Short mmCIF file of C-alpha atoms in Angstrom, two decimals:
data_model
loop_
_atom_site.label_atom_id
_atom_site.label_comp_id
_atom_site.label_asym_id
_atom_site.label_seq_id
_atom_site.Cartn_x
_atom_site.Cartn_y
_atom_site.Cartn_z
CA MET A 1 223.51 -4.33 174.78
CA ASN A 2 220.99 -6.03 177.24
CA ASN A 3 217.76 -6.83 175.88
CA VAL A 4 214.41 -4.68 176.85
CA LYS A 5 212.06 -6.66 178.95
CA LEU A 6 208.31 -5.90 179.25
CA ILE A 7 206.49 -6.89 182.40
CA LEU A 8 202.88 -7.42 182.54
CA ARG A 9 201.25 -7.07 186.22
CA VAL A 10 198.09 -7.79 187.09
CA SER A 11 196.33 -6.09 189.94
CA ALA A 12 192.70 -6.09 191.25
CA SER A 13 191.91 -3.10 189.51
CA PRO A 14 190.47 -4.16 186.14
CA ARG A 15 193.14 -1.86 184.37
CA LEU A 16 196.40 -3.55 183.38
CA GLN A 17 199.47 -1.65 184.63
CA THR A 18 203.07 -2.04 182.41
CA PHE A 19 206.16 -1.77 183.51
CA ARG A 20 209.21 -1.71 181.50
CA THR A 21 212.53 -2.59 183.06
CA PHE A 22 215.57 -0.82 181.33
CA THR A 23 219.18 -0.70 182.35
CA SER A 24 221.09 2.52 182.88
CA GLU A 25 222.76 1.51 179.05
CA ASP A 26 219.70 1.36 177.52
CA LEU A 27 218.53 4.48 179.12
CA TRP A 28 221.47 6.18 177.58
CA THR A 29 221.03 4.73 174.15
CA ASN A 30 217.33 6.05 174.29
CA TYR A 31 218.61 9.35 174.87
CA GLU A 32 221.51 9.70 172.47
CA GLN A 33 218.91 8.30 169.84
CA ALA A 34 216.38 10.96 171.21
CA LYS A 35 219.22 13.80 170.28
CA SER A 36 220.39 12.56 167.16
CA TRP A 37 216.67 12.43 165.73
CA LEU A 38 216.08 15.51 166.70
CA ARG A 39 219.03 16.69 165.09
CA CYS A 40 217.70 15.59 161.82
CA LYS A 41 214.79 17.55 161.79
CA LYS A 42 214.20 20.72 160.88
CA LEU A 43 213.47 23.68 163.40
CA PRO A 44 210.42 25.52 163.55
CA PRO A 45 209.51 28.18 160.87
CA ASP A 46 210.49 31.78 162.30
CA ILE A 47 207.25 33.69 163.84
CA GLU A 48 206.19 36.47 162.31
CA PRO A 49 206.79 39.61 164.63
CA ASN A 50 203.83 41.59 163.28
CA ALA A 51 201.25 39.22 162.79
CA VAL A 52 197.68 39.29 164.39
CA PHE A 53 197.62 36.31 167.39
CA CYS A 54 193.99 35.28 167.73
CA ASN A 55 192.37 33.95 170.70
CA ASP A 56 188.80 33.82 169.76
CA GLU A 57 187.40 33.41 166.55
CA ILE A 58 186.67 37.01 165.00
CA ASP A 59 185.13 38.13 161.30
CA LEU A 60 186.60 41.86 160.61
CA SER A 61 183.16 41.75 158.17
CA LYS A 62 180.78 42.43 161.29
CA VAL A 63 183.05 44.97 162.98
CA GLU A 64 181.85 48.04 162.48
CA ILE A 65 182.73 50.58 165.10
CA TYR A 66 186.79 51.02 165.88
CA GLY A 67 187.54 52.16 169.01
CA PHE A 68 191.26 52.94 170.66
CA ASP A 69 192.87 53.98 173.43
CA TYR A 70 195.99 56.44 173.39
CA ASP A 71 198.72 55.93 175.55
CA TYR A 72 200.63 52.77 174.07
CA THR A 73 197.76 51.92 171.82
CA LEU A 74 197.82 54.48 169.29
CA ALA A 75 200.70 56.28 170.86
CA SER A 76 203.87 54.37 171.01
CA TYR A 77 206.43 55.87 173.34
CA LYS A 78 210.29 55.54 173.20
CA LYS A 79 212.49 54.18 176.14
CA GLY A 80 212.68 57.63 177.16
CA VAL A 81 209.64 57.94 178.96
CA GLU A 82 210.60 55.30 181.47
CA TYR A 83 213.81 57.11 182.57
CA LEU A 84 211.59 60.17 182.41
CA ILE A 85 208.90 58.76 184.74
CA HIS A 86 211.09 57.15 187.00
CA ASP A 87 213.85 60.44 187.21
CA ILE A 88 210.47 62.69 188.37
CA ALA A 89 208.88 60.01 190.63
CA LYS A 90 212.69 59.85 192.60
CA GLY A 91 212.80 63.34 192.88
CA HIS A 92 208.97 63.64 194.30
CA LEU A 93 210.38 60.83 196.90
CA VAL A 94 213.08 63.31 198.17
CA LYS A 95 211.26 66.69 198.47
CA LYS A 96 207.56 65.58 199.04
CA TYR A 97 208.15 62.67 201.23
CA GLY A 98 211.50 63.62 202.60
CA TYR A 99 213.29 60.29 201.42
CA PRO A 100 217.06 60.55 201.62
CA GLU A 101 219.30 62.50 199.48
CA GLY A 102 220.49 59.16 198.39
CA VAL A 103 217.02 58.10 196.59
CA GLY A 104 217.53 61.26 194.30
CA LYS A 105 220.73 59.56 192.99
CA LEU A 106 219.20 56.47 191.91
CA ILE A 107 219.73 55.38 188.08
CA TYR A 108 216.88 53.73 186.23
CA ASP A 109 217.09 50.29 185.68
CA PRO A 110 214.95 49.25 182.52
CA ASN A 111 215.97 45.56 182.07
CA PHE A 112 215.09 44.62 185.84
CA ALA A 113 211.49 43.83 185.85
CA ILE A 114 208.57 43.14 183.19
CA ARG A 115 204.99 43.59 182.93
CA GLY A 116 202.98 41.58 184.68
CA LEU A 117 204.25 41.09 187.96
CA HIS A 118 202.63 40.72 191.08
CA TYR A 119 203.86 42.74 194.19
CA ASP A 120 203.48 42.01 197.51
CA VAL A 121 202.48 45.10 199.36
CA GLU A 122 202.62 43.71 203.05
CA LYS A 123 206.38 41.58 202.52
CA GLY A 124 207.77 44.10 199.75
CA LEU A 125 208.42 40.95 197.52
CA PHE A 126 208.07 41.27 193.40
CA LEU A 127 207.37 37.37 192.40
CA LYS A 128 206.00 36.07 189.27
CA VAL A 129 202.64 34.06 189.09
CA ASP A 130 201.52 31.70 186.84
CA SER A 131 198.09 31.02 185.32
CA PHE A 132 197.40 28.48 188.20
CA HIS A 133 198.08 30.68 190.60
CA GLN A 134 201.39 29.39 191.70
CA ILE A 135 204.35 31.27 192.53
CA GLN A 136 207.24 30.52 189.98
CA LEU A 137 210.39 29.63 192.45
CA GLY A 138 213.37 31.33 191.05
CA THR A 139 211.83 34.55 190.44
CA VAL A 140 210.97 36.25 193.72
CA TYR A 141 212.92 39.58 194.95
CA ARG A 142 213.56 41.40 197.95
CA GLY A 143 214.90 44.54 196.07
CA ARG A 144 217.18 43.05 193.34
CA GLU A 145 217.87 40.60 195.83
CA LYS A 146 216.71 37.06 194.81
CA LEU A 147 215.28 34.85 197.44
CA ASP A 148 215.89 31.11 197.66
CA ASP A 149 213.23 28.73 196.91
CA GLU A 150 213.42 27.67 200.88
CA THR A 151 212.90 31.08 201.95
CA VAL A 152 210.08 31.68 199.75
CA LEU A 153 208.43 28.65 201.13
CA ASN A 154 208.84 29.69 204.50
CA ILE A 155 206.98 32.63 203.94
CA TYR A 156 204.06 31.80 201.81
CA LYS A 157 203.78 27.83 203.48
CA ARG A 158 203.02 27.02 199.72
CA ARG A 159 203.43 27.90 196.43
CA HIS A 160 199.95 28.52 195.43
CA LEU A 161 198.28 31.76 196.45
CA PRO A 162 194.46 32.06 196.83
CA VAL A 163 192.50 34.06 193.99
CA ASN A 164 191.36 36.95 197.17
CA PHE A 165 195.01 37.19 197.71
CA LEU A 166 196.00 37.89 194.09
CA GLU A 167 192.88 40.00 193.50
CA SER A 168 191.32 41.95 196.13
CA SER A 169 187.80 42.73 194.04
CA PHE A 170 187.03 38.91 195.45
CA LEU A 171 186.90 40.11 198.77
CA THR A 172 183.49 41.61 200.31
CA PRO A 173 183.94 44.38 201.91
CA LYS A 174 186.84 45.27 199.70
CA PRO A 175 189.69 46.73 201.74
CA GLN A 176 191.06 49.99 201.47
CA ASN A 177 194.61 48.55 201.57
CA VAL A 178 195.47 45.78 199.24
CA LYS A 179 197.98 42.61 200.33
CA MET A 180 198.86 42.03 196.44
CA VAL A 181 198.70 44.36 193.47
CA GLN A 182 199.86 43.29 189.48
CA LEU A 183 201.93 45.67 188.06
CA ALA A 184 200.31 45.17 184.06
CA ASP A 185 201.18 48.19 182.17
CA ILE A 186 204.38 49.56 180.63
CA PHE A 187 204.39 52.61 183.16
CA SER A 188 204.60 50.21 185.83
CA LYS A 189 208.16 49.38 185.07
CA PRO A 190 209.54 52.43 186.02
CA GLU A 191 207.46 51.75 189.39
CA MET A 192 209.13 48.40 190.02
CA SER A 193 212.90 49.68 188.64
CA LEU A 194 212.40 52.52 191.64
CA MET A 195 210.75 50.41 194.28
CA ALA A 196 213.57 47.72 194.03
CA ALA A 197 216.48 50.40 194.08
CA VAL A 198 215.30 52.21 197.39
CA MET A 199 214.62 48.66 199.11
CA ASP A 200 218.32 48.29 198.05
CA TYR A 201 219.35 51.53 199.02
CA PHE A 202 217.87 51.10 202.74
CA VAL A 203 219.08 47.80 203.07
CA GLU A 204 223.01 48.91 202.35
CA ASN A 205 222.53 51.86 204.34
CA ASN A 206 220.92 49.83 207.20
CA ILE A 207 217.69 51.92 207.39
CA LYS A 208 214.40 50.11 208.64
CA TYR A 209 211.68 50.98 206.30
CA GLN A 210 207.69 49.75 206.16
CA PRO A 211 207.23 47.81 203.15
CA GLU A 212 203.66 48.65 202.87
CA SER A 213 204.62 52.50 203.05
CA LEU A 214 207.32 52.00 200.55
CA TYR A 215 204.80 51.25 198.03
CA TYR A 216 202.11 53.69 198.45
CA ASP A 217 204.85 56.45 198.51
CA VAL A 218 206.71 55.06 195.50
CA SER A 219 202.75 54.96 193.67
CA LYS A 220 201.47 58.15 194.52
CA CYS A 221 205.09 59.81 193.07
CA ILE A 222 204.40 57.72 189.68
CA GLY A 223 201.00 59.14 189.65
CA LEU A 224 202.45 63.15 190.47
CA ALA A 225 204.97 62.33 187.60
CA HIS A 226 202.34 61.75 185.03
CA ALA A 227 201.56 65.00 185.03
CA THR A 228 204.95 66.17 184.48
CA PHE A 229 205.48 63.48 181.54
CA HIS A 230 202.34 65.05 179.85
CA SER A 231 203.51 68.35 179.90
CA GLU A 232 207.32 66.97 178.53
CA THR A 233 205.55 64.77 175.91
CA ARG A 234 203.40 67.96 174.80
CA SER A 235 206.66 70.08 174.28
CA ASN A 236 208.70 67.97 172.88
CA PRO A 237 206.73 65.09 170.99
CA HIS A 238 209.47 64.23 168.81
CA LEU A 239 211.92 62.70 171.82
CA TYR A 240 209.10 60.68 173.19
CA LEU A 241 206.90 59.56 170.31
CA HIS A 242 207.77 56.72 167.84
CA LYS A 243 206.18 58.36 164.44
CA ASP A 244 204.39 55.30 162.69
CA LYS A 245 203.78 56.16 159.09
CA GLU A 246 201.62 53.31 158.61
CA LEU A 247 199.16 55.06 161.50
CA ARG A 248 197.04 57.58 159.41
CA PRO A 249 196.92 55.24 156.27
CA TYR A 250 195.51 52.62 158.25
CA LEU A 251 192.77 54.99 160.25
CA GLN A 252 191.88 56.39 156.94
CA GLY A 253 191.55 52.92 155.34
CA LEU A 254 188.92 52.04 158.01
CA ILE A 255 187.18 55.11 157.40
CA VAL A 256 187.03 54.74 153.36
CA ALA A 257 185.58 51.41 153.92
CA GLY A 258 182.76 52.93 155.67
CA LYS A 259 184.11 52.10 159.33
CA LYS A 260 183.61 54.56 161.97
CA ILE A 261 186.51 54.87 164.92
CA PHE A 262 186.60 56.65 168.26
CA LEU A 263 188.80 57.16 170.78
CA ILE A 264 188.49 56.95 174.64
CA THR A 265 191.65 57.64 176.78
CA ASN A 266 192.09 58.74 180.22
CA SER A 267 194.81 61.34 179.33
CA PRO A 268 194.08 65.03 178.92
CA PHE A 269 193.06 66.69 175.58
CA GLU A 270 196.21 68.83 175.15
CA THR A 271 198.27 65.49 175.57
CA VAL A 272 196.40 63.81 172.76
CA ASP A 273 195.83 66.59 170.66
CA VAL A 274 199.87 67.19 170.12
CA GLY A 275 200.58 63.70 170.21
CA MET A 276 197.82 62.91 167.43
CA SER A 277 199.04 65.76 165.64
CA TYR A 278 202.33 64.85 165.36
CA MET A 279 201.86 61.20 164.45
CA VAL A 280 198.73 61.42 162.38
CA GLY A 281 198.25 65.05 161.49
CA GLU A 282 196.62 68.31 162.34
CA ASP A 283 193.20 67.10 161.26
CA TRP A 284 193.02 63.85 163.17
CA ARG A 285 189.98 64.96 164.91
CA ASP A 286 188.32 65.09 161.51
CA MET A 287 188.99 61.10 161.12
CA PHE A 288 187.19 60.20 164.56
CA GLU A 289 183.59 60.24 165.23
CA VAL A 290 183.80 60.61 169.08
CA VAL A 291 186.63 61.76 170.98
CA ILE A 292 186.58 60.93 174.91
CA VAL A 293 189.27 62.13 177.43
CA GLN A 294 189.97 61.90 180.63
CA ALA A 295 187.71 59.22 180.72
CA GLY A 296 188.88 57.62 184.29
CA LYS A 297 189.23 54.11 183.16
CA PRO A 298 188.59 51.66 184.33
CA HIS A 299 185.52 53.12 186.48
CA PHE A 300 184.19 54.58 182.87
CA PHE A 301 183.49 50.72 181.54
CA THR A 302 182.79 49.80 185.06
CA ASN A 303 179.63 52.46 185.04
CA ASN A 304 181.26 54.31 188.30
CA ALA A 305 182.45 57.63 186.83
CA GLN A 306 181.01 61.01 186.63
CA PRO A 307 178.57 61.76 183.75
CA PHE A 308 179.57 63.10 180.48
CA ARG A 309 181.09 67.06 180.33
CA GLN A 310 181.82 68.74 176.99
CA LEU A 311 185.12 70.59 177.10
CA ASP A 312 185.49 74.10 175.77
CA ILE A 313 188.89 73.72 173.74
CA ASN A 314 189.32 77.70 173.37
CA ARG A 315 188.89 78.32 177.48
CA GLY A 316 190.05 75.10 178.38
CA VAL A 317 186.96 74.19 180.97
CA PHE A 318 184.22 71.69 181.07
CA LEU A 319 181.09 73.38 180.38
CA TRP A 320 178.09 72.08 183.17
CA ASP A 321 175.01 71.60 180.53
CA GLN A 322 174.20 68.08 180.28
CA VAL A 323 175.38 66.16 177.33
CA GLU A 324 172.67 64.95 175.22
CA ASP A 325 174.63 63.48 172.21
CA LEU A 326 178.13 62.86 171.20
CA SER A 327 179.06 65.00 168.27
CA LYS A 328 181.65 64.71 165.77
CA GLY A 329 184.42 67.43 166.23
CA LYS A 330 183.31 67.84 169.68
CA ILE A 331 185.80 66.86 172.88
CA TYR A 332 184.14 65.02 175.74
CA ALA A 333 185.57 63.92 179.18
CA GLY A 334 184.29 61.48 181.80
CA GLY A 335 181.07 59.39 180.90
CA THR A 336 180.22 55.61 181.71
CA ILE A 337 180.00 53.50 178.94
CA ASN A 338 176.38 52.44 179.61
CA ASP A 339 175.49 56.02 178.57
CA PHE A 340 178.08 56.18 175.58
CA GLN A 341 176.28 52.99 174.16
CA ARG A 342 172.85 54.61 174.45
CA LEU A 343 174.08 58.15 172.89
CA THR A 344 176.07 56.50 170.00
CA GLY A 345 173.51 53.30 169.52
CA TRP A 346 177.17 51.13 169.39
CA ARG A 347 176.95 48.19 170.98
CA GLY A 348 178.24 44.31 170.98
CA GLY A 349 179.91 42.34 168.71
CA LYS A 350 179.98 45.15 165.87
CA VAL A 351 182.17 47.16 168.13
CA MET A 352 185.78 46.12 168.61
CA TYR A 353 188.33 48.34 171.00
CA PHE A 354 191.88 48.24 171.06
CA GLY A 355 193.81 48.65 174.30
CA ASP A 356 197.20 47.75 175.81
CA HIS A 357 196.08 46.86 179.50
CA PRO A 358 194.26 43.64 179.06
CA TYR A 359 192.23 44.26 182.61
CA THR A 360 191.72 48.24 182.43
CA ASP A 361 190.77 48.34 178.99
CA LEU A 362 188.99 45.13 177.46
CA ALA A 363 188.06 43.04 180.68
CA ASP A 364 184.70 44.85 180.92
CA VAL A 365 183.92 45.75 177.49
CA THR A 366 184.08 42.03 176.70
CA LEU A 367 182.68 40.38 179.65
CA HIS A 368 179.41 42.60 180.36
CA HIS A 369 179.10 44.15 176.88
CA GLY A 370 180.05 41.89 174.30
CA TRP A 371 182.55 44.07 172.23
CA LYS A 372 185.12 42.74 170.54
CA THR A 373 188.59 43.56 171.63
CA ALA A 374 192.33 43.66 170.22
CA ALA A 375 195.18 43.90 173.13
CA VAL A 376 198.28 46.03 171.81
CA ILE A 377 201.35 44.18 173.83
CA ARG A 378 204.50 45.94 172.46
CA GLU A 379 206.82 43.67 174.27
CA LEU A 380 205.68 40.77 171.56
CA GLU A 381 208.24 42.31 169.00
CA LYS A 382 211.04 41.47 171.53
CA GLU A 383 210.07 38.13 172.41
CA ILE A 384 209.34 36.90 169.35
CA ALA A 385 212.74 38.03 168.15
CA MET A 386 214.46 35.50 171.11
CA MET A 387 211.67 32.89 170.01
CA ASN A 388 213.23 32.95 166.25
CA THR A 389 216.73 32.45 167.66
CA GLU A 390 218.09 28.47 166.91
CA SER A 391 219.10 28.44 170.25
CA PHE A 392 215.74 28.80 171.48
CA LYS A 393 214.17 26.75 169.26
CA TRP A 394 216.61 23.95 169.84
CA GLY A 395 216.16 24.56 173.52
CA VAL A 396 212.25 24.12 173.40
CA ASN A 397 212.25 21.09 171.22
CA TRP A 398 214.94 19.17 173.17
CA GLN A 399 213.08 20.21 176.40
CA GLN A 400 210.07 18.70 175.06
CA VAL A 401 211.67 15.55 173.86
CA LEU A 402 213.74 14.92 177.26
CA LYS A 403 210.23 15.24 179.17
CA SER A 404 208.98 12.66 176.91
CA LEU A 405 212.00 10.45 177.86
CA ILE A 406 211.47 10.58 181.39
CA GLU A 407 207.83 10.66 181.35
CA ASP A 408 208.32 7.17 179.13
CA HIS A 409 210.78 5.79 181.54
CA GLN A 410 210.49 7.17 185.21
CA ASP A 411 208.74 3.64 186.39
CA VAL A 412 211.90 1.77 186.17
CA GLU A 413 213.18 0.19 189.06
CA ASP A 414 216.80 -0.56 188.79
CA PRO A 415 218.87 1.79 191.18
CA GLU A 416 221.27 2.79 188.44
CA ALA A 417 218.70 3.47 185.92
CA LYS A 418 216.77 6.01 188.44
CA LYS A 419 220.21 7.83 188.82
CA VAL A 420 219.75 8.55 185.11
CA ILE A 421 216.22 9.92 185.35
CA ASP A 422 217.48 12.22 188.18
CA ASP A 423 220.32 13.34 185.65
CA TRP A 424 217.77 13.78 183.16
CA LYS A 425 215.30 15.87 185.56
CA VAL A 426 218.31 17.97 186.20
CA GLU A 427 219.11 18.59 182.75
CA VAL A 428 215.33 19.54 182.05
CA ASN A 429 215.51 22.08 184.94
CA TYR A 430 218.76 23.23 183.37
CA VAL A 431 217.59 23.32 179.77
CA CYS A 432 214.19 25.58 181.82
CA MET A 433 216.17 28.24 183.16
CA SER A 434 218.70 28.70 180.23
CA LEU A 435 215.10 29.25 178.20
CA ARG A 436 213.65 31.60 181.06
CA ASP A 437 217.23 33.72 180.95
CA MET A 438 216.69 34.52 177.40
CA PHE A 439 214.35 36.86 178.02
CA ASN A 440 214.97 38.27 181.32
CA PRO A 441 217.35 37.23 183.57
CA HIS A 442 215.61 38.12 186.61
CA PHE A 443 212.07 36.72 185.75
CA GLY A 444 211.96 35.24 182.26
CA SER A 445 209.34 35.67 179.70
CA MET A 446 206.41 37.92 180.24
CA PHE A 447 203.87 35.60 178.49
CA ARG A 448 205.40 32.08 180.14
CA SER A 449 206.06 30.44 183.69
CA TYR A 450 208.10 27.40 182.36
CA SER A 451 205.42 25.26 180.77
CA ASN A 452 202.12 27.21 182.11
CA PRO A 453 201.26 30.51 180.63
CA THR A 454 201.72 33.06 183.01
CA TYR A 455 198.77 34.94 185.29
CA PHE A 456 199.10 37.78 183.01
CA SER A 457 198.52 35.76 179.46
CA ARG A 458 195.92 33.90 181.52
CA LYS A 459 194.21 37.33 181.54
CA LEU A 460 194.99 38.51 177.89
CA PHE A 461 194.18 35.46 176.47
CA ARG A 462 190.28 35.86 178.45
CA PHE A 463 189.87 39.34 177.97
CA SER A 464 191.11 39.51 174.16
CA ASP A 465 189.99 38.20 170.76
CA ILE A 466 193.47 38.99 169.32
CA TYR A 467 196.41 40.53 170.37
CA THR A 468 199.44 42.13 168.52
CA SER A 469 202.55 44.41 168.89
CA ARG A 470 200.67 47.51 167.44
CA VAL A 471 197.83 49.01 165.81
CA THR A 472 199.13 49.10 162.33
CA ASN A 473 199.63 45.44 161.82
CA LEU A 474 195.98 45.02 160.76
CA LEU A 475 197.14 46.42 157.57
CA GLN A 476 198.52 43.06 156.09
CA TYR A 477 194.93 41.62 156.33
CA SER A 478 191.95 42.78 154.54
CA LEU A 479 188.60 44.22 156.67
CA ASN A 480 186.62 41.04 155.62
CA HIS A 481 189.45 38.66 156.94
CA THR A 482 188.44 35.99 159.96
CA PHE A 483 190.69 35.16 162.45
CA TYR A 484 190.68 31.47 163.52
CA PRO A 485 192.25 30.46 166.59
CA ARG A 486 194.62 27.71 166.66
CA ARG A 487 193.16 24.61 168.05
CA GLY A 488 195.37 22.99 170.52
CA ALA A 489 194.79 19.53 171.73
CA LEU A 490 193.51 18.96 175.28
CA PRO A 491 194.98 16.82 177.25
CA HIS A 492 192.67 14.06 176.93
CA GLU A 493 192.73 14.02 172.89
CA PHE A 494 195.07 12.21 170.87
CA LYS A 495 198.06 13.71 169.46
CA SER A 496 198.02 15.03 165.81
CA TRP A 497 200.48 16.77 163.25
CA PHE A 498 198.35 19.30 162.77
CA VAL A 499 197.84 20.94 166.58
#
């Protein structure tokens, strides 16, 4: 084996530049030694799929009031709900908007999309964006047709997307029609699948279409489908709702410990009443200090909603007189967070609110009102199950070792050695793609875009103090438990075995 030579060159800069001269044989020897070293190491322990994960320190002993959303927070829906919404919406496209009869025969694909994708309304493209506003190449689709990297760069001119393109709220004045939307709740999965299938149908049948019109048509039909969805879940809760046997004990445990609980949801009372009666018991209303339905989030949390109205349950009408207090046992609709805080006196860090949507449910209450927040992300269980496989653990570890090899040897000057570095880069890309495809063959993980967090993850980490796959996971922790965030090393900090 050739000896490794170390060459020091002094430039005009006060800094010393170090270059190492390696042959291709040296590099491949280091490669095999690194792989052998990694094989001798134990794989990381499994992640607990029902754990609670912490973004910001939170002491539960200081939380006195627990608030909850309903859909996909207290209520966990079965997969059939996605099929139901998709099929109702496609029927509306044909009957109400005159789409071809063939659209009514499209079949829902639950494995196409993931939550958190962006959709370019003008161009009709699905794309995955990371926390640095960069398009993840290889995840841009028109319908179910993947666009190659060259085509994507010709369309957008660069990978980076400006913030005012991703979020119309940054534009002044706000446009009536947005250029790009993020599809961030679970109900958006059937919406994305239907849009993709309709696009494919139009292309296969040589039918011209306008992407903007398709988006708004499908979006309206998904909205209309929710009315039927509520009716179906009220009629057959056992067909569409998971019954978590730990939900009632968790809520009762909070009450016994002297905590107060409330509900703020966009769903109508009839749907919530049937669902909570099925999951918790017909006395569920006795547990909650305040119940607010048809809240109109996110407008409820931005104080852009109408005043509170009390619901007359027997007559099914909203009373006209002013709401001067929020009483236990009564049902309210509408309202704003300012009025809610004024009437209850519940403010700041003693309140923690649980929701499944990082933006609609959690952003404003944490940014403007100082509430503690907990995100309920059901997809965590599936993703963690994949992360616990040996193939994934090995792939992640080998990817990191291989990147370190490249980083330490990339300044080689020998042509044959440079070719080895190029080969390693190809292998890194292959490993990255393999890891991505383990989660979803089209878009990969909901939380990660190769080495970077996704745009969805960025908002999740910013707007939630803790996150978990279901509310009842907190039964594993005492009500005096303090969650501490993991201390990750910043790029300029030293490497430690403990981070």
